[in-house]
mmCIF file of N, CA and C and ligand atoms in Angstrom:
data_model
loop_
_atom_site.group_PDB
_atom_site.id
_atom_site.type_symbol
_atom_site.label_atom_id
_atom_site.label_comp_id
_atom_site.label_asym_id
_atom_site.label_seq_id
_atom_site.Cartn_x
_atom_site.Cartn_y
_atom_site.Cartn_z
ATOM 1 N N MET A 1 0.846 -1.197 0.000
ATOM 2 C CA MET A 1 0.000 0.000 0.000
ATOM 3 C C MET A 1 0.881 1.247 0.000
ATOM 4 N N THR A 2 0.625 2.119 -0.914
ATOM 5 C CA THR A 2 1.389 3.363 -0.964
ATOM 6 C C THR A 2 0.503 4.523 -0.530
ATOM 7 N N PRO A 3 0.813 5.090 0.633
ATOM 8 C CA PRO A 3 -0.034 6.201 1.083
ATOM 9 C C PRO A 3 0.152 7.432 0.196
ATOM 10 N N ASP A 4 -0.838 8.239 0.183
ATOM 11 C CA ASP A 4 -0.797 9.473 -0.584
ATOM 12 C C ASP A 4 -0.081 10.522 0.270
ATOM 13 N N ILE A 5 1.172 10.786 -0.084
ATOM 14 C CA ILE A 5 1.958 11.728 0.716
ATOM 15 C C ILE A 5 1.881 13.092 0.051
ATOM 16 N N LYS A 6 0.989 13.904 0.564
ATOM 17 C CA LYS A 6 0.713 15.157 -0.135
ATOM 18 C C LYS A 6 1.287 16.393 0.557
ATOM 19 N N ASN A 7 1.781 16.207 1.770
ATOM 20 C CA ASN A 7 2.232 17.382 2.516
ATOM 21 C C ASN A 7 3.696 17.735 2.287
ATOM 22 N N ILE A 8 4.386 16.951 1.472
ATOM 23 C CA ILE A 8 5.809 17.222 1.242
ATOM 24 C C ILE A 8 6.174 16.815 -0.188
ATOM 25 N N ALA A 9 7.056 17.585 -0.794
ATOM 26 C CA ALA A 9 7.506 17.255 -2.146
ATOM 27 C C ALA A 9 8.703 16.314 -2.071
ATOM 28 N N LYS A 10 8.822 15.463 -3.089
ATOM 29 C CA LYS A 10 9.903 14.476 -3.117
ATOM 30 C C LYS A 10 11.293 15.105 -3.009
ATOM 31 N N ASN A 11 11.430 16.313 -3.575
ATOM 32 C CA ASN A 11 12.743 16.960 -3.624
ATOM 33 C C ASN A 11 13.087 17.758 -2.370
ATOM 34 N N GLU A 12 12.119 17.906 -1.477
ATOM 35 C CA GLU A 12 12.396 18.663 -0.252
ATOM 36 C C GLU A 12 13.378 17.907 0.627
ATOM 37 N N ILE A 13 14.112 18.660 1.430
ATOM 38 C CA ILE A 13 15.012 18.032 2.397
ATOM 39 C C ILE A 13 14.160 17.372 3.475
ATOM 40 N N CYS A 14 14.526 16.159 3.833
ATOM 41 C CA CYS A 14 13.720 15.389 4.784
ATOM 42 C C CYS A 14 13.666 16.085 6.152
ATOM 43 N N PRO A 15 12.500 16.106 6.789
ATOM 44 C CA PRO A 15 12.379 16.760 8.098
ATOM 45 C C PRO A 15 13.221 16.105 9.187
ATOM 46 N N CYS A 16 13.701 14.874 8.984
ATOM 47 C CA CYS A 16 14.468 14.192 10.036
ATOM 48 C C CYS A 16 15.886 14.729 10.154
ATOM 49 N N ASP A 17 16.221 15.739 9.351
ATOM 50 C CA ASP A 17 17.524 16.410 9.451
ATOM 51 C C ASP A 17 18.690 15.575 8.944
ATOM 52 N N SER A 18 18.402 14.634 8.076
ATOM 53 C CA SER A 18 19.475 13.815 7.512
ATOM 54 C C SER A 18 20.261 14.615 6.479
ATOM 55 N N GLY A 19 19.631 15.663 5.951
ATOM 56 C CA GLY A 19 20.245 16.424 4.877
ATOM 57 C C GLY A 19 19.953 15.824 3.505
ATOM 58 N N LYS A 20 19.270 14.691 3.496
ATOM 59 C CA LYS A 20 18.943 14.018 2.233
ATOM 60 C C LYS A 20 17.573 14.473 1.734
ATOM 61 N N ARG A 21 17.347 14.249 0.439
ATOM 62 C CA ARG A 21 16.027 14.530 -0.101
ATOM 63 C C ARG A 21 15.025 13.542 0.496
ATOM 64 N N TYR A 22 13.802 14.029 0.695
ATOM 65 C CA TYR A 22 12.768 13.201 1.314
ATOM 66 C C TYR A 22 12.572 11.872 0.592
ATOM 67 N N SER A 23 12.566 11.897 -0.752
ATOM 68 C CA SER A 23 12.255 10.686 -1.520
ATOM 69 C C SER A 23 13.257 9.565 -1.289
ATOM 70 N N ILE A 24 14.511 9.915 -0.990
ATOM 71 C CA ILE A 24 15.506 8.855 -0.777
ATOM 72 C C ILE A 24 15.816 8.681 0.705
ATOM 73 N N CYS A 25 15.038 9.371 1.562
ATOM 74 C CA CYS A 25 15.233 9.224 3.006
ATOM 75 C C CYS A 25 13.964 8.580 3.572
ATOM 76 N N CYS A 26 13.278 9.275 4.464
ATOM 77 C CA CYS A 26 12.093 8.681 5.097
ATOM 78 C C CYS A 26 10.968 8.423 4.102
ATOM 79 N N GLY A 27 10.989 9.102 2.973
ATOM 80 C CA GLY A 27 9.929 8.941 1.984
ATOM 81 C C GLY A 27 9.753 7.516 1.509
ATOM 82 N N SER A 28 10.863 6.801 1.316
ATOM 83 C CA SER A 28 10.728 5.429 0.825
ATOM 84 C C SER A 28 10.156 4.513 1.902
ATOM 85 N N LEU A 29 10.387 4.865 3.182
ATOM 86 C CA LEU A 29 9.781 4.080 4.270
ATOM 87 C C LEU A 29 8.292 4.402 4.360
ATOM 88 N N HIS A 30 7.967 5.689 4.301
ATOM 89 C CA HIS A 30 6.562 6.102 4.388
ATOM 90 C C HIS A 30 5.745 5.502 3.245
ATOM 91 N N ALA A 31 6.380 5.364 2.097
ATOM 92 C CA ALA A 31 5.672 4.841 0.927
ATOM 93 C C ALA A 31 5.596 3.313 0.944
ATOM 94 N N GLY A 32 6.222 2.682 1.945
ATOM 95 C CA GLY A 32 6.173 1.234 2.044
ATOM 96 C C GLY A 32 7.098 0.518 1.074
ATOM 97 N N LYS A 33 8.064 1.258 0.492
ATOM 98 C CA LYS A 33 8.987 0.637 -0.467
ATOM 99 C C LYS A 33 10.063 -0.174 0.235
ATOM 100 N N GLU A 34 10.346 0.204 1.480
ATOM 101 C CA GLU A 34 11.318 -0.570 2.256
ATOM 102 C C GLU A 34 11.024 -0.397 3.738
ATOM 103 N N PHE A 35 11.611 -1.267 4.552
ATOM 104 C CA PHE A 35 11.446 -1.181 5.996
ATOM 105 C C PHE A 35 12.719 -0.620 6.612
ATOM 106 N N ALA A 36 12.561 0.008 7.765
ATOM 107 C CA ALA A 36 13.722 0.566 8.459
ATOM 108 C C ALA A 36 14.687 -0.555 8.818
ATOM 109 N N ARG A 37 15.959 -0.334 8.534
ATOM 110 C CA ARG A 37 16.962 -1.349 8.835
ATOM 111 C C ARG A 37 17.419 -1.282 10.290
ATOM 112 N N THR A 38 17.286 -0.112 10.892
ATOM 113 C CA THR A 38 17.692 0.050 12.289
ATOM 114 C C THR A 38 16.581 0.780 13.041
ATOM 115 N N ALA A 39 16.635 0.659 14.374
ATOM 116 C CA ALA A 39 15.658 1.367 15.198
ATOM 117 C C ALA A 39 15.830 2.877 15.031
ATOM 118 N N LYS A 40 17.070 3.303 14.880
ATOM 119 C CA LYS A 40 17.336 4.738 14.700
ATOM 120 C C LYS A 40 16.672 5.252 13.414
ATOM 121 N N GLN A 41 16.768 4.451 12.360
ATOM 122 C CA GLN A 41 16.142 4.844 11.095
ATOM 123 C C GLN A 41 14.617 4.884 11.248
ATOM 124 N N LEU A 42 14.078 3.937 12.002
ATOM 125 C CA LEU A 42 12.627 3.942 12.232
ATOM 126 C C LEU A 42 12.228 5.173 13.044
ATOM 127 N N MET A 43 13.032 5.466 14.059
ATOM 128 C CA MET A 43 12.777 6.645 14.888
ATOM 129 C C MET A 43 12.727 7.912 14.040
ATOM 130 N N ARG A 44 13.703 8.065 13.153
ATOM 131 C CA ARG A 44 13.754 9.247 12.286
ATOM 132 C C ARG A 44 12.501 9.317 11.402
ATOM 133 N N SER A 45 12.106 8.162 10.873
ATOM 134 C CA SER A 45 10.969 8.157 9.951
ATOM 135 C C SER A 45 9.664 8.430 10.684
ATOM 136 N N ARG A 46 9.587 8.024 11.952
ATOM 137 C CA ARG A 46 8.378 8.312 12.724
ATOM 138 C C ARG A 46 8.339 9.792 13.087
ATOM 139 N N TYR A 47 9.487 10.343 13.422
ATOM 140 C CA TYR A 47 9.530 11.788 13.674
ATOM 141 C C TYR A 47 9.081 12.542 12.421
ATOM 142 N N SER A 48 9.642 12.182 11.282
ATOM 143 C CA SER A 48 9.285 12.943 10.077
ATOM 144 C C SER A 48 7.823 12.716 9.702
ATOM 145 N N ALA A 49 7.277 11.538 10.033
ATOM 146 C CA ALA A 49 5.841 11.317 9.787
ATOM 147 C C ALA A 49 5.006 12.280 10.630
ATOM 148 N N PHE A 50 5.400 12.440 11.892
ATOM 149 C CA PHE A 50 4.689 13.400 12.747
ATOM 150 C C PHE A 50 4.864 14.823 12.206
ATOM 151 N N ALA A 51 6.085 15.130 11.772
ATOM 152 C CA ALA A 51 6.381 16.491 11.301
ATOM 153 C C ALA A 51 5.626 16.831 10.014
ATOM 154 N N ILE A 52 5.475 15.835 9.148
ATOM 155 C CA ILE A 52 4.808 16.069 7.864
ATOM 156 C C ILE A 52 3.292 16.082 8.036
ATOM 157 N N GLY A 53 2.801 15.159 8.862
ATOM 158 C CA GLY A 53 1.357 15.052 9.065
ATOM 159 C C GLY A 53 0.705 14.222 7.970
ATOM 160 N N GLY A 54 -0.477 13.698 8.282
ATOM 161 C CA GLY A 54 -1.215 12.910 7.302
ATOM 162 C C GLY A 54 -0.676 11.505 7.121
ATOM 163 N N LEU A 55 0.219 11.080 8.009
ATOM 164 C CA LEU A 55 0.841 9.754 7.872
ATOM 165 C C LEU A 55 0.497 8.848 9.057
ATOM 166 N N GLY A 56 -0.729 8.995 9.532
ATOM 167 C CA GLY A 56 -1.180 8.197 10.677
ATOM 168 C C GLY A 56 -1.093 6.705 10.440
ATOM 169 N N ASP A 57 -1.356 6.270 9.204
ATOM 170 C CA ASP A 57 -1.264 4.835 8.902
ATOM 171 C C ASP A 57 0.147 4.319 9.148
ATOM 172 N N TYR A 58 1.120 5.090 8.691
ATOM 173 C CA TYR A 58 2.516 4.689 8.890
ATOM 174 C C TYR A 58 2.845 4.624 10.383
ATOM 175 N N LEU A 59 2.366 5.603 11.139
ATOM 176 C CA LEU A 59 2.653 5.629 12.575
ATOM 177 C C LEU A 59 2.022 4.425 13.274
ATOM 178 N N LEU A 60 0.825 4.049 12.867
ATOM 179 C CA LEU A 60 0.172 2.874 13.463
ATOM 180 C C LEU A 60 0.893 1.582 13.065
ATOM 181 N N GLN A 61 1.283 1.495 11.803
ATOM 182 C CA GLN A 61 1.946 0.278 11.321
ATOM 183 C C GLN A 61 3.309 0.047 11.970
ATOM 184 N N THR A 62 3.944 1.114 12.439
ATOM 185 C CA THR A 62 5.275 0.972 13.026
ATOM 186 C C THR A 62 5.233 1.014 14.556
ATOM 187 N N TRP A 63 4.029 0.952 15.099
ATOM 188 C CA TRP A 63 3.827 0.948 16.549
ATOM 189 C C TRP A 63 3.617 -0.491 16.980
ATOM 190 N N HIS A 64 4.306 -0.940 18.022
ATOM 191 C CA HIS A 64 4.150 -2.318 18.487
ATOM 192 C C HIS A 64 2.678 -2.591 18.827
ATOM 193 N N PRO A 65 2.161 -3.748 18.389
ATOM 194 C CA PRO A 65 0.732 -4.041 18.617
ATOM 195 C C PRO A 65 0.308 -3.955 20.086
ATOM 196 N N ASP A 66 1.209 -4.307 21.009
ATOM 197 C CA ASP A 66 0.853 -4.298 22.432
ATOM 198 C C ASP A 66 0.680 -2.899 23.006
ATOM 199 N N THR A 67 1.334 -1.916 22.401
ATOM 200 C CA THR A 67 1.294 -0.562 22.977
ATOM 201 C C THR A 67 0.665 0.450 22.016
ATOM 202 N N ARG A 68 0.241 -0.027 20.867
ATOM 203 C CA ARG A 68 -0.373 0.838 19.853
ATOM 204 C C ARG A 68 -1.647 1.484 20.426
ATOM 205 N N PRO A 69 -1.770 2.790 20.314
ATOM 206 C CA PRO A 69 -2.944 3.446 20.887
ATOM 207 C C PRO A 69 -4.197 3.188 20.049
ATOM 208 N N ALA A 70 -5.335 3.224 20.735
ATOM 209 C CA ALA A 70 -6.607 2.990 20.045
ATOM 210 C C ALA A 70 -7.116 4.297 19.451
ATOM 211 N N VAL A 71 -6.358 4.823 18.514
ATOM 212 C CA VAL A 71 -6.773 6.049 17.834
ATOM 213 C C VAL A 71 -6.769 5.781 16.329
ATOM 214 N N SER A 72 -7.481 6.599 15.617
ATOM 215 C CA SER A 72 -7.545 6.416 14.169
ATOM 216 C C SER A 72 -6.299 6.993 13.507
ATOM 217 N N ALA A 73 -6.056 6.557 12.285
ATOM 218 C CA ALA A 73 -4.932 7.087 11.513
ATOM 219 C C ALA A 73 -5.101 8.593 11.300
ATOM 220 N N GLU A 74 -6.352 9.023 11.156
ATOM 221 C CA GLU A 74 -6.619 10.450 10.957
ATOM 222 C C GLU A 74 -6.180 11.245 12.183
ATOM 223 N N GLN A 75 -6.534 10.717 13.361
ATOM 224 C CA GLN A 75 -6.158 11.407 14.602
ATOM 225 C C GLN A 75 -4.645 11.467 14.776
ATOM 226 N N LEU A 76 -3.987 10.315 14.520
ATOM 227 C CA LEU A 76 -2.532 10.267 14.690
ATOM 228 C C LEU A 76 -1.814 11.141 13.669
ATOM 229 N N GLY A 77 -2.407 11.244 12.501
ATOM 230 C CA GLY A 77 -1.771 12.014 11.438
ATOM 231 C C GLY A 77 -2.059 13.502 11.512
ATOM 232 N N ALA A 78 -2.901 13.887 12.459
ATOM 233 C CA ALA A 78 -3.234 15.308 12.582
ATOM 234 C C ALA A 78 -1.978 16.100 12.947
ATOM 235 N N LYS A 79 -1.733 17.141 12.226
ATOM 236 C CA LYS A 79 -0.509 17.920 12.456
ATOM 237 C C LYS A 79 -0.808 18.995 13.505
ATOM 238 N N ASP A 80 -0.795 18.571 14.771
ATOM 239 C CA ASP A 80 -1.160 19.518 15.824
ATOM 240 C C ASP A 80 0.048 20.103 16.548
ATOM 241 N N THR A 81 1.236 19.655 16.171
ATOM 242 C CA THR A 81 2.460 20.214 16.771
ATOM 243 C C THR A 81 3.396 20.648 15.644
ATOM 244 N N ASP A 82 3.985 21.814 15.808
ATOM 245 C CA ASP A 82 4.892 22.360 14.795
ATOM 246 C C ASP A 82 6.313 21.874 15.073
ATOM 247 N N TRP A 83 6.591 20.632 14.637
ATOM 248 C CA TRP A 83 7.920 20.057 14.850
ATOM 249 C C TRP A 83 8.911 20.738 13.922
ATOM 250 N N ILE A 84 10.055 21.155 14.464
ATOM 251 C CA ILE A 84 10.998 21.870 13.609
ATOM 252 C C ILE A 84 12.371 21.204 13.468
ATOM 253 N N ARG A 85 12.737 20.338 14.404
ATOM 254 C CA ARG A 85 14.068 19.738 14.279
ATOM 255 C C ARG A 85 14.196 18.498 15.151
ATOM 256 N N LEU A 86 14.909 17.513 14.619
ATOM 257 C CA LEU A 86 15.189 16.297 15.387
ATOM 258 C C LEU A 86 16.684 16.218 15.667
ATOM 259 N N GLU A 87 16.984 15.841 16.868
ATOM 260 C CA GLU A 87 18.377 15.689 17.289
ATOM 261 C C GLU A 87 18.491 14.320 17.965
ATOM 262 N N ILE A 88 19.235 13.410 17.342
ATOM 263 C CA ILE A 88 19.439 12.088 17.948
ATOM 264 C C ILE A 88 20.642 12.181 18.876
ATOM 265 N N LEU A 89 20.438 11.831 20.130
ATOM 266 C CA LEU A 89 21.523 11.941 21.105
ATOM 267 C C LEU A 89 22.265 10.620 21.265
ATOM 268 N N ASP A 90 21.516 9.520 21.176
ATOM 269 C CA ASP A 90 22.130 8.231 21.429
ATOM 270 C C ASP A 90 21.245 7.150 20.817
ATOM 271 N N ALA A 91 21.861 6.108 20.351
ATOM 272 C CA ALA A 91 21.093 4.986 19.828
ATOM 273 C C ALA A 91 21.881 3.724 20.078
ATOM 274 N N ASN A 92 21.269 2.769 20.748
ATOM 275 C CA ASN A 92 21.940 1.487 20.871
ATOM 276 C C ASN A 92 20.964 0.348 20.686
ATOM 277 N N GLN A 93 21.511 -0.674 20.060
ATOM 278 C CA GLN A 93 20.719 -1.796 19.603
ATOM 279 C C GLN A 93 21.392 -3.047 20.094
ATOM 280 N N SER A 94 20.609 -3.960 20.655
ATOM 281 C CA SER A 94 21.171 -5.207 21.135
ATOM 282 C C SER A 94 20.181 -6.316 20.840
ATOM 283 N N GLY A 95 20.485 -7.122 19.843
ATOM 284 C CA GLY A 95 19.562 -8.177 19.446
ATOM 285 C C GLY A 95 18.276 -7.587 18.905
ATOM 286 N N VAL A 96 17.155 -7.944 19.540
ATOM 287 C CA VAL A 96 15.871 -7.475 19.028
ATOM 288 C C VAL A 96 15.354 -6.251 19.776
ATOM 289 N N THR A 97 16.158 -5.707 20.693
ATOM 290 C CA THR A 97 15.718 -4.505 21.406
ATOM 291 C C THR A 97 16.650 -3.347 21.087
ATOM 292 N N ALA A 98 16.097 -2.151 21.188
ATOM 293 C CA ALA A 98 16.896 -0.958 20.916
ATOM 294 C C ALA A 98 16.333 0.215 21.694
ATOM 295 N N MET A 99 17.204 1.184 21.914
ATOM 296 C CA MET A 99 16.803 2.408 22.585
ATOM 297 C C MET A 99 17.377 3.580 21.794
ATOM 298 N N VAL A 100 16.559 4.578 21.569
ATOM 299 C CA VAL A 100 17.015 5.786 20.878
ATOM 300 C C VAL A 100 16.652 6.978 21.739
ATOM 301 N N GLU A 101 17.666 7.757 22.076
ATOM 302 C CA GLU A 101 17.425 8.969 22.855
ATOM 303 C C GLU A 101 17.486 10.157 21.909
ATOM 304 N N PHE A 102 16.499 11.022 22.008
ATOM 305 C CA PHE A 102 16.446 12.148 21.073
ATOM 306 C C PHE A 102 15.833 13.380 21.724
ATOM 307 N N LYS A 103 16.087 14.492 21.067
ATOM 308 C CA LYS A 103 15.390 15.733 21.407
ATOM 309 C C LYS A 103 14.659 16.181 20.156
ATOM 310 N N ALA A 104 13.363 16.386 20.297
ATOM 311 C CA ALA A 104 12.570 16.884 19.179
ATOM 312 C C ALA A 104 12.172 18.322 19.511
ATOM 313 N N HIS A 105 12.575 19.229 18.640
ATOM 314 C CA HIS A 105 12.305 20.648 18.872
ATOM 315 C C HIS A 105 10.986 21.021 18.207
ATOM 316 N N TRP A 106 10.181 21.791 18.887
ATOM 317 C CA TRP A 106 8.918 22.233 18.301
ATOM 318 C C TRP A 106 8.644 23.672 18.736
ATOM 319 N N ARG A 107 7.767 24.313 17.992
ATOM 320 C CA ARG A 107 7.466 25.716 18.256
ATOM 321 C C ARG A 107 6.051 25.828 18.821
ATOM 322 N N ASP A 108 5.937 26.486 19.951
ATOM 323 C CA ASP A 108 4.611 26.626 20.554
ATOM 324 C C ASP A 108 3.843 27.797 19.934
ATOM 325 N N GLU A 109 2.623 28.017 20.422
ATOM 326 C CA GLU A 109 1.738 29.029 19.821
ATOM 327 C C GLU A 109 2.344 30.430 19.886
ATOM 328 N N THR A 110 3.206 30.658 20.860
ATOM 329 C CA THR A 110 3.804 31.984 20.999
ATOM 330 C C THR A 110 5.068 32.121 20.142
ATOM 331 N N GLY A 111 5.459 31.037 19.465
ATOM 332 C CA GLY A 111 6.650 31.087 18.620
ATOM 333 C C GLY A 111 7.913 30.668 19.350
ATOM 334 N N ARG A 112 7.771 30.325 20.604
ATOM 335 C CA ARG A 112 8.935 29.915 21.399
ATOM 336 C C ARG A 112 9.269 28.448 21.085
ATOM 337 N N VAL A 113 10.582 28.169 21.005
ATOM 338 C CA VAL A 113 11.016 26.797 20.724
ATOM 339 C C VAL A 113 11.009 25.983 22.020
ATOM 340 N N GLN A 114 10.372 24.833 21.954
ATOM 341 C CA GLN A 114 10.305 23.921 23.091
ATOM 342 C C GLN A 114 11.009 22.621 22.702
ATOM 343 N N ILE A 115 11.433 21.875 23.704
ATOM 344 C CA ILE A 115 12.139 20.630 23.421
ATOM 345 C C ILE A 115 11.463 19.452 24.112
ATOM 346 N N HIS A 116 11.174 18.435 23.312
ATOM 347 C CA HIS A 116 10.653 17.175 23.840
ATOM 348 C C HIS A 116 11.827 16.195 23.881
ATOM 349 N N HIS A 117 12.193 15.782 25.076
ATOM 350 C CA HIS A 117 13.344 14.901 25.262
ATOM 351 C C HIS A 117 12.825 13.512 25.645
ATOM 352 N N GLU A 118 13.210 12.509 24.888
ATOM 353 C CA GLU A 118 12.653 11.175 25.138
ATOM 354 C C GLU A 118 13.668 10.078 24.849
ATOM 355 N N ARG A 119 13.536 9.002 25.593
ATOM 356 C CA ARG A 119 14.261 7.776 25.265
ATOM 357 C C ARG A 119 13.213 6.759 24.846
ATOM 358 N N SER A 120 13.209 6.438 23.578
ATOM 359 C CA SER A 120 12.208 5.525 23.034
ATOM 360 C C SER A 120 12.768 4.120 22.982
ATOM 361 N N ARG A 121 11.910 3.158 23.258
ATOM 362 C CA ARG A 121 12.317 1.756 23.161
ATOM 363 C C ARG A 121 11.683 1.134 21.921
ATOM 364 N N PHE A 122 12.448 0.263 21.291
ATOM 365 C CA PHE A 122 12.011 -0.392 20.050
ATOM 366 C C PHE A 122 12.219 -1.892 20.156
ATOM 367 N N LEU A 123 11.386 -2.625 19.445
ATOM 368 C CA LEU A 123 11.497 -4.086 19.402
ATOM 369 C C LEU A 123 11.464 -4.536 17.953
ATOM 370 N N ARG A 124 12.243 -5.560 17.658
ATOM 371 C CA ARG A 124 12.255 -6.105 16.307
ATOM 372 C C ARG A 124 11.508 -7.438 16.300
ATOM 373 N N ILE A 125 10.547 -7.526 15.409
ATOM 374 C CA ILE A 125 9.761 -8.756 15.281
ATOM 375 C C ILE A 125 9.854 -9.211 13.831
ATOM 376 N N LYS A 126 10.311 -10.438 13.650
ATOM 377 C CA LYS A 126 10.457 -10.989 12.293
ATOM 378 C C LYS A 126 11.170 -10.019 11.356
ATOM 379 N N GLY A 127 12.234 -9.438 11.874
ATOM 380 C CA GLY A 127 13.059 -8.570 11.037
ATOM 381 C C GLY A 127 12.583 -7.128 10.904
ATOM 382 N N ARG A 128 11.415 -6.814 11.467
ATOM 383 C CA ARG A 128 10.910 -5.442 11.354
ATOM 384 C C ARG A 128 10.920 -4.740 12.701
ATOM 385 N N TRP A 129 11.359 -3.480 12.678
ATOM 386 C CA TRP A 129 11.408 -2.702 13.909
ATOM 387 C C TRP A 129 10.061 -2.048 14.193
ATOM 388 N N PHE A 130 9.716 -2.022 15.501
ATOM 389 C CA PHE A 130 8.495 -1.352 15.943
ATOM 390 C C PHE A 130 8.827 -0.454 17.130
ATOM 391 N N TYR A 131 8.161 0.685 17.185
ATOM 392 C CA TYR A 131 8.244 1.536 18.359
ATOM 393 C C TYR A 131 7.467 0.862 19.473
ATOM 394 N N LEU A 132 8.084 0.712 20.654
ATOM 395 C CA LEU A 132 7.407 0.074 21.771
ATOM 396 C C LEU A 132 6.822 1.109 22.732
ATOM 397 N N ASP A 133 7.690 1.860 23.373
ATOM 398 C CA ASP A 133 7.197 2.858 24.325
ATOM 399 C C ASP A 133 8.327 3.814 24.688
ATOM 400 N N THR A 134 8.026 4.719 25.594
ATOM 401 C CA THR A 134 9.057 5.633 26.052
ATOM 402 C C THR A 134 9.590 5.170 27.396
ATOM 403 N N ALA A 135 10.906 5.213 27.526
ATOM 404 C CA ALA A 135 11.544 4.821 28.783
ATOM 405 C C ALA A 135 11.751 6.061 29.650
ATOM 406 N N GLY A 136 11.174 7.157 29.262
ATOM 407 C CA GLY A 136 11.278 8.401 30.047
ATOM 408 C C GLY A 136 12.231 9.375 29.415
HETATM 409 ZN ZN1 ZN B 1 14.409 11.317 6.794
#
């Protein structure tokens, strides 16, 4: 299934701050052309899905079934936060588990930059990475 990615052009620089064009970065994951090879890559693609908006299906598909929220793809894809930058602080992977620590910068209604700091946990099932939960 290829979602209709209408909020970003293929040639734009990817919101995950890789410096690469969207089409050859998170775009190919969002379009279902390939799966994330590492938890860090999945983390980046989930951030950019939130930043772009309209990609609730992708966010649900990459969320571990045990912790996946009971919300619709429309709700998850709603662009209600102005994400402006992702900063990966640490990423480590051991077997089928991984942890990625990051700071996601966003702009509040007053224009002030705020930082969401999180350590996300990931699990690999049958070769595919899933977001599990936040370790704080
Ligand atoms: Zn990207």
